[in-house]
CSV table of C-alpha atoms and ligand atoms in Angstrom, one decimal:
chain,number,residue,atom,x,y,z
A,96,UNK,CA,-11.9,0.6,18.3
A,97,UNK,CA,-8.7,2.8,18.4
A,98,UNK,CA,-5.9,0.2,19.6
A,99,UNK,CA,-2.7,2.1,20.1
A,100,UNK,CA,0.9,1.0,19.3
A,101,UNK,CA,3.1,1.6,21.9
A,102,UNK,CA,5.3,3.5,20.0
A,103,UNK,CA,3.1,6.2,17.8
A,104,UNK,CA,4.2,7.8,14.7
A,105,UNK,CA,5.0,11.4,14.4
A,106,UNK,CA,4.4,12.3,10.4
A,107,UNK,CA,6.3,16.0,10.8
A,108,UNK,CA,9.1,15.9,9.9
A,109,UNK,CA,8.9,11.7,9.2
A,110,UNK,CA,11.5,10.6,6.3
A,111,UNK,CA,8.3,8.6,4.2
A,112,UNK,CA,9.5,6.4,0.9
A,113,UNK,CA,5.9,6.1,-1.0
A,114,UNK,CA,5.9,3.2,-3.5
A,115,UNK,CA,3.2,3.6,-6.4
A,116,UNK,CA,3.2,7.3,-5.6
A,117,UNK,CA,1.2,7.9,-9.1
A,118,UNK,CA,-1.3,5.9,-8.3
A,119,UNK,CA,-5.0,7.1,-7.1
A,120,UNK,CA,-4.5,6.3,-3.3
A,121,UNK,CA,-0.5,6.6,-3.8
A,122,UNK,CA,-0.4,10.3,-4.8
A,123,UNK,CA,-3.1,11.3,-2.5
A,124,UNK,CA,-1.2,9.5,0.7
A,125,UNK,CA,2.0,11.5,-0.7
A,126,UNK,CA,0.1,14.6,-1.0
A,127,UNK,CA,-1.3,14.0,2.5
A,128,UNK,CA,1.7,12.9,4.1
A,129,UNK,CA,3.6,15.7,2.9
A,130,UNK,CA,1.0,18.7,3.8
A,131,UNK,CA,1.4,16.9,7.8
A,132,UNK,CA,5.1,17.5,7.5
A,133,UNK,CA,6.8,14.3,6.1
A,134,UNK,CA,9.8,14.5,3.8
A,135,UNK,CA,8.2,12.5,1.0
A,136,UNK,CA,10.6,10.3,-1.7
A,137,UNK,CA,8.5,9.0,-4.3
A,138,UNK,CA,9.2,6.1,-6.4
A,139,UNK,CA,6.7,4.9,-9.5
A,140,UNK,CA,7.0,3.5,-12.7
A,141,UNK,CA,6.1,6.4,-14.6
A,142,UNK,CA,8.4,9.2,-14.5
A,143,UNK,CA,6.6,12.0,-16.4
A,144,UNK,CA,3.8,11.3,-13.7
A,145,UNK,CA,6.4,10.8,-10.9
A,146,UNK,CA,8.1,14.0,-11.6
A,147,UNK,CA,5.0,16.1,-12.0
A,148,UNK,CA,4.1,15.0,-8.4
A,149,UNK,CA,7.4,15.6,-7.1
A,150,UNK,CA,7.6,18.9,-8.5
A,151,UNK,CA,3.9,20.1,-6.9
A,152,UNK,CA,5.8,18.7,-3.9
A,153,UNK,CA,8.3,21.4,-3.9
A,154,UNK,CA,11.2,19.2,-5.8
A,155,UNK,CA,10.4,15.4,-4.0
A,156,UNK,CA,13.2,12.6,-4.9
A,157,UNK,CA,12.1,10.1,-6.8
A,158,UNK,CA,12.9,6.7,-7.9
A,159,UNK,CA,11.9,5.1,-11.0
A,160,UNK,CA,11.1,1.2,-10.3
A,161,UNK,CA,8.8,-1.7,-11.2
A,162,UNK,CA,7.4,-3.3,-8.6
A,163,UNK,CA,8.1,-6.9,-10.0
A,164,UNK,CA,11.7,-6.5,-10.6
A,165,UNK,CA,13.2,-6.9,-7.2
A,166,UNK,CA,16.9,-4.9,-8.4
A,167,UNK,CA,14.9,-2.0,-8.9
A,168,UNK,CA,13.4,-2.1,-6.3
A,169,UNK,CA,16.2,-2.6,-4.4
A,170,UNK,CA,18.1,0.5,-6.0
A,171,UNK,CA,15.3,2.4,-5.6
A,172,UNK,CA,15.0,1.6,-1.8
A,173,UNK,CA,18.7,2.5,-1.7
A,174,UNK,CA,18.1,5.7,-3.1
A,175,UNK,CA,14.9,7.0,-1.3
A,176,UNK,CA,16.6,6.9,2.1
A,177,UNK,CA,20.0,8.3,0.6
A,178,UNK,CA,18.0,11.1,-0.7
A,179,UNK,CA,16.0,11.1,2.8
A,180,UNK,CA,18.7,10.4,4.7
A,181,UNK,CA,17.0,7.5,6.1
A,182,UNK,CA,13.5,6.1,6.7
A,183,UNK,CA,11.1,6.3,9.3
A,184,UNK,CA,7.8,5.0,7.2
A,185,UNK,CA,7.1,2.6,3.8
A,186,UNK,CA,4.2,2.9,2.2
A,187,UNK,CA,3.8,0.2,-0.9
A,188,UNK,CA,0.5,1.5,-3.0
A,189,UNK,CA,1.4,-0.3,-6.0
A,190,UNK,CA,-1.6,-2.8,-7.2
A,191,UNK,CA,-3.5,-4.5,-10.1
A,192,UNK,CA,-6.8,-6.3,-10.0
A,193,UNK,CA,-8.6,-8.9,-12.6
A,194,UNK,CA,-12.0,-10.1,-13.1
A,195,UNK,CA,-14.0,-13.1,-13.8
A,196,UNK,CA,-14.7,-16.6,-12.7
A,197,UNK,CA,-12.3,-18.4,-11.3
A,198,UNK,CA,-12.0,-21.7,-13.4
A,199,UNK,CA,-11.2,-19.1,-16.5
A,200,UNK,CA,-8.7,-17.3,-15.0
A,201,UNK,CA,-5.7,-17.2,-17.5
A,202,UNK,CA,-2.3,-17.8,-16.0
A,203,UNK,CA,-0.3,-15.3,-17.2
A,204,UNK,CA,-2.8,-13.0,-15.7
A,205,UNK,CA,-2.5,-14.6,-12.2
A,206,UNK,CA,0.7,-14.7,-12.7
A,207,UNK,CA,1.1,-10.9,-12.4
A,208,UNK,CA,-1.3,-10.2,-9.9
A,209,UNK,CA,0.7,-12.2,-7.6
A,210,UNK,CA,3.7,-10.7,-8.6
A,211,UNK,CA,2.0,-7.1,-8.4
A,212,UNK,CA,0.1,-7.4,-5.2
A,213,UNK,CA,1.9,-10.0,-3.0
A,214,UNK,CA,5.6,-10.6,-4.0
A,215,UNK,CA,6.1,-7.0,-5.6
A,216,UNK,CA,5.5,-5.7,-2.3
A,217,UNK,CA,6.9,-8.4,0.1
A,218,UNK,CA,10.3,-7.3,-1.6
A,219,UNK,CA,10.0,-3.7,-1.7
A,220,UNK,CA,9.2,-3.7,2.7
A,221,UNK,CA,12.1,-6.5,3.0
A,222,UNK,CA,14.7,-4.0,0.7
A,223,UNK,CA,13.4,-0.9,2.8
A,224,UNK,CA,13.4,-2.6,6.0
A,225,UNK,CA,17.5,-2.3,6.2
A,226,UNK,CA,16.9,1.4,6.0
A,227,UNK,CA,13.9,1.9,8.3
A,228,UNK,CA,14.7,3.5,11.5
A,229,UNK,CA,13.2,1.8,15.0
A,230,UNK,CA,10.3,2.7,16.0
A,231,UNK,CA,8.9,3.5,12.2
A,232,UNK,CA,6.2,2.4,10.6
A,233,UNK,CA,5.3,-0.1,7.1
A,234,UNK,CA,2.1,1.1,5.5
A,235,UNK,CA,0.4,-2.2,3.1
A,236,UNK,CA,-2.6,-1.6,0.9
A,237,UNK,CA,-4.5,-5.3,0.8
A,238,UNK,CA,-7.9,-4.9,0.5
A,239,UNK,CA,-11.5,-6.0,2.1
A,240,UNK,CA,-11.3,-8.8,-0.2
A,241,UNK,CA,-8.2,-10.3,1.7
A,242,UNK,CA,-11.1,-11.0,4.9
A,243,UNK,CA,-13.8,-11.0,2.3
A,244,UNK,CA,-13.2,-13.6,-0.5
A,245,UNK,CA,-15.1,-11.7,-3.7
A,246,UNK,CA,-17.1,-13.9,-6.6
A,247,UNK,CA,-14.8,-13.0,-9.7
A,248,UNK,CA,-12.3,-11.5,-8.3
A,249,UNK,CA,-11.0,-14.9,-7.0
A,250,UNK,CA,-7.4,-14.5,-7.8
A,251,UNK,CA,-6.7,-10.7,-6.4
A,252,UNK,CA,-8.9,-11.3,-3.0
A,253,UNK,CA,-6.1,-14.4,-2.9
A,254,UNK,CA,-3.2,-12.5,-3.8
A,255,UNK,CA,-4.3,-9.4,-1.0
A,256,UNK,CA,-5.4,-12.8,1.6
A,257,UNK,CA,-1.8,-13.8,0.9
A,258,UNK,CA,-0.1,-10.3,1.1
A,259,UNK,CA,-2.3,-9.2,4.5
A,260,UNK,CA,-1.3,-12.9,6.0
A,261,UNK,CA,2.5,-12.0,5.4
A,262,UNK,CA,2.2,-8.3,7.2
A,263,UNK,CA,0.6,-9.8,10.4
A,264,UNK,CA,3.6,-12.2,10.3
A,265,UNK,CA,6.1,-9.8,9.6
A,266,UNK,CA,4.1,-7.0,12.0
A,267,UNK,CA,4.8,-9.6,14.9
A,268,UNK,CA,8.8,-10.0,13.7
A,269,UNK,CA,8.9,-6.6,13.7
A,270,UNK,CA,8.0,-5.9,17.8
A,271,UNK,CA,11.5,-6.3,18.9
A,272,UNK,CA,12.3,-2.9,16.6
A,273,UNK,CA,9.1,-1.0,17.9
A,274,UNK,CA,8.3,-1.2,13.9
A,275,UNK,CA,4.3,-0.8,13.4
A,276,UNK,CA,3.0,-3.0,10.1
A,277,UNK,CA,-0.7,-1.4,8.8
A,278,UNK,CA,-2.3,-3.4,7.1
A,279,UNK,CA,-4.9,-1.3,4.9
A,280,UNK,CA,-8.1,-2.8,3.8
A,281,UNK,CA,-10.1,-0.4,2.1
A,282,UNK,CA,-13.4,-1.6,0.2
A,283,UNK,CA,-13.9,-0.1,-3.2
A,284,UNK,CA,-12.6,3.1,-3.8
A,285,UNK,CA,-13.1,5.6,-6.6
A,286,UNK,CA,-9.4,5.8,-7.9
A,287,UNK,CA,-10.4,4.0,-11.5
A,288,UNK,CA,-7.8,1.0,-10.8
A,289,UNK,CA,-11.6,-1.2,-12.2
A,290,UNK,CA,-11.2,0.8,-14.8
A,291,UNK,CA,-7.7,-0.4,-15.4
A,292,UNK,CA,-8.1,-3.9,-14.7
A,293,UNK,CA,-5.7,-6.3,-16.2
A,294,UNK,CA,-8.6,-9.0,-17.3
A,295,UNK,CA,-11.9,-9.2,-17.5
A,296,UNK,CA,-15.0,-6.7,-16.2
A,297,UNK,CA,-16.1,-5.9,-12.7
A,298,UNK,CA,-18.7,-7.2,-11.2
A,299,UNK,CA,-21.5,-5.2,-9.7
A,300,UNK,CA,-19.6,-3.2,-7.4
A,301,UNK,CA,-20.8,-1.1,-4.2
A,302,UNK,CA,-20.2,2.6,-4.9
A,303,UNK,CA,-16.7,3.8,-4.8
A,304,UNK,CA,-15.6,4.9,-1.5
A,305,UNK,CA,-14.1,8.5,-1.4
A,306,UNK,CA,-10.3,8.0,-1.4
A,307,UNK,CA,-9.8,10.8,0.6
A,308,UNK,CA,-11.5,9.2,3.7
A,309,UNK,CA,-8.8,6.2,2.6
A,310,UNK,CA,-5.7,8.5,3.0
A,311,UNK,CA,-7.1,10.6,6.2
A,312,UNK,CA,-7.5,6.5,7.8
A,313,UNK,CA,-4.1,5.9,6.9
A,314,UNK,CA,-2.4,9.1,8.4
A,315,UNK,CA,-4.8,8.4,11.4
A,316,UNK,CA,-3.7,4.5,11.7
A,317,UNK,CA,0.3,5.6,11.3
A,318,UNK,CA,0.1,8.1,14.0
A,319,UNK,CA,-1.8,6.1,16.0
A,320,UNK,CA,0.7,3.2,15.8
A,321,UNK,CA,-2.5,0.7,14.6
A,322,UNK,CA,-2.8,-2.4,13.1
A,323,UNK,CA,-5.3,-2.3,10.6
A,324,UNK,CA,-7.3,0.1,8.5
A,325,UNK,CA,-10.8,-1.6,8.1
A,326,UNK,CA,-14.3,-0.9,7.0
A,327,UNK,CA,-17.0,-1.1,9.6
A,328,UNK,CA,-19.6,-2.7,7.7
A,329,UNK,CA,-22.6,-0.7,10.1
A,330,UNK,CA,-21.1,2.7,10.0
A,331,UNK,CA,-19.8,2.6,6.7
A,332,UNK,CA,-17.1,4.1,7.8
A,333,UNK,CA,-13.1,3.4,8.3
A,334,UNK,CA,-12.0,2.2,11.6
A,335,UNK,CA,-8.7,1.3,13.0
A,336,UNK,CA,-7.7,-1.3,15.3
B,156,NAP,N1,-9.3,1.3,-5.7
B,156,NAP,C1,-9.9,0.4,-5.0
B,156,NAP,O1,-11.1,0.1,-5.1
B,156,NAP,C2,-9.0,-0.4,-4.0
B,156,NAP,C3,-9.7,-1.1,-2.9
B,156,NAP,C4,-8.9,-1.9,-2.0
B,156,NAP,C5,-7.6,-1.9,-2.2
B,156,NAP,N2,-7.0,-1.2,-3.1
B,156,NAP,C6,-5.5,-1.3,-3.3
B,156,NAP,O2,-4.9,0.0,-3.1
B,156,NAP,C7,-3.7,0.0,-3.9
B,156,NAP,C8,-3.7,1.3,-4.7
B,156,NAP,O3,-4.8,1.2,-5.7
B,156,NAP,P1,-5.4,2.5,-6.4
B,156,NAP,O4,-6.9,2.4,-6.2
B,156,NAP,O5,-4.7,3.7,-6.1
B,156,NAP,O6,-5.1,2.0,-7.9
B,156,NAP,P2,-4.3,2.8,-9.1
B,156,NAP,O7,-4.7,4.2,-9.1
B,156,NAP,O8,-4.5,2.0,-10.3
B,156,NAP,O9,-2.8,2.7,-8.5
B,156,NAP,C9,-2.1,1.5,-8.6
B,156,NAP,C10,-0.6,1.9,-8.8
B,156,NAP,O10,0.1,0.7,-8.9
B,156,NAP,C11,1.1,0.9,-9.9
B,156,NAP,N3,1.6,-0.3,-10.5
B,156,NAP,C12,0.9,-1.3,-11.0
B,156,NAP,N4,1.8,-2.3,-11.5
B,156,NAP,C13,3.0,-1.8,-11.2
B,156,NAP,C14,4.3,-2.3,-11.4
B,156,NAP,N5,4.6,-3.5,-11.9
B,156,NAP,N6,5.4,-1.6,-11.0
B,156,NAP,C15,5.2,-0.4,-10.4
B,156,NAP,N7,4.0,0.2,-10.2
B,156,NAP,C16,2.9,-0.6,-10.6
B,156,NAP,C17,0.4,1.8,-11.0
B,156,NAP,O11,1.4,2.4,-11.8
B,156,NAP,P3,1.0,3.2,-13.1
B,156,NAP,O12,0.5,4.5,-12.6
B,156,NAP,O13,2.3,3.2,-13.8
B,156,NAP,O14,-0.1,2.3,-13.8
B,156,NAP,C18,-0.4,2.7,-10.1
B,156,NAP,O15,0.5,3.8,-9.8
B,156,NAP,C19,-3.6,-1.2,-4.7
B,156,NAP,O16,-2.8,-2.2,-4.0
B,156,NAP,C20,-5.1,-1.7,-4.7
B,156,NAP,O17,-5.2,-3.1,-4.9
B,156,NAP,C21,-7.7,-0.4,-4.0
């Protein structure tokens, strides 16, 4: 299932900016990414919780930014790969969810889930793309709902349909710079973002994958140059390709 890019990944010693770094999946990738050698810049809303994490990982930079206010973001860009003196891989793990039916949906609601999960992070890869070196790598967390259309959860599976249908555009644009786009599709993962959700309850879920298993895939997918991060429905198990 393993499809290689032709230009793999090394994370030692990679220069990494990780977007939503406080975050369940966010802070474990950073954690992950740093203990296999990357030189991590963490950028996050929150900066109590941004600079506790930068501090357990030994004095990271970090950038304070919200992901819908595209200055920020592009300051904060800026900054990561001055601090980093460049960057070889983007991670954006910023994200928001809503439930309920679909004809109740309230607008101001969708409003945000678009601008969380689709444009937030459109703009953060398109500021950080200036700074990324050749041959790196842009890490996206969609979701299984962007291939898997959910019943109440109508407007996040089409904001992460959206965001996933922009990285396979932008992963083919990117060829000429040897720049790998993954494109991370995890189903649902015990990190409490349900917990957190902007509207509404969640449905009957399946139980919460471990997010561990999410952040080993992702090392595995950006060293192996791959495409996609994706859940084999028969295993139950994450597969690249
Ligand atoms: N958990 C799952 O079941 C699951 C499944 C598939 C895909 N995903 C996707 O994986 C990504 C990470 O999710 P997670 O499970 O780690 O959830 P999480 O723990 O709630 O993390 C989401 C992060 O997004 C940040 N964020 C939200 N709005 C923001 C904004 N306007 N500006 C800056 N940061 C903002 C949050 O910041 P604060 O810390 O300040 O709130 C938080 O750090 C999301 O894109 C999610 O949709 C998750």
């Amino acid at each position: 299932m393993l499809t290689p890019h032709d230009d793999p990944v090394e994370i030692q010693g990679a220069r990494v900016w990780v977007v939503g770094a406080t975050g369940g999946l966010g802070g474990l990738l950073a954690r992950g990414l740093a203990a296999g050698g990357a030189r991590v810049a963490l950028a996050g809303r929150d900066p109590e919780r941004l600079a506790a994490l930068a501090a357990e990982l030994g004095g990271a930079p970090t950038q304070v930014l919200d992901a819908v206010d595209v200055e920020s973001g592009r300051s904060a860009a800026t900054a990561a790969a001055q601090a980093l003196g460049g960057l070889d891989v983007v991670v954006v793990a910023t994200g928001v969810v809503a439930f309920g039916p679909a004809a109740d949906a309230d607008d101001a609601v969708v409003e945000e889930l678009f601008a969380v999960n689709t444009l937030g992070p459109m703009s953060l890869v398109r500021a950080a793309l200036p700074q990324l070196a050749d041959g790196g790598a842009v890490v996206l967390l969609s979701a299984i709902v962007a291939d898997a259309p959910t019943l109440q959860m109508a407007e996040y599976s089409a904001s992460k349909a959206a965001l996933s249908a922009w990285a396979s555009v932008l992963r083919r644009e990117l060829r000429s710079r040897r720049v790998a786009v993954l494109d991370v599709k995890p189903p649902h993962v015990d990190t409490g973002l349900v917990d957190r959700a902007l509207a509404g309850t969640p449905p009957r879920l399946p139980a919460g994958f471990d997010p561990q298993a999410v952040v080993d895939a992702v090392l595995a997918g950006v060293r192996a140059g791959s495409r996609e991060v994706v859940l084999d429905p028969g295993a139950g198990e994450l597969v690249l390709r």
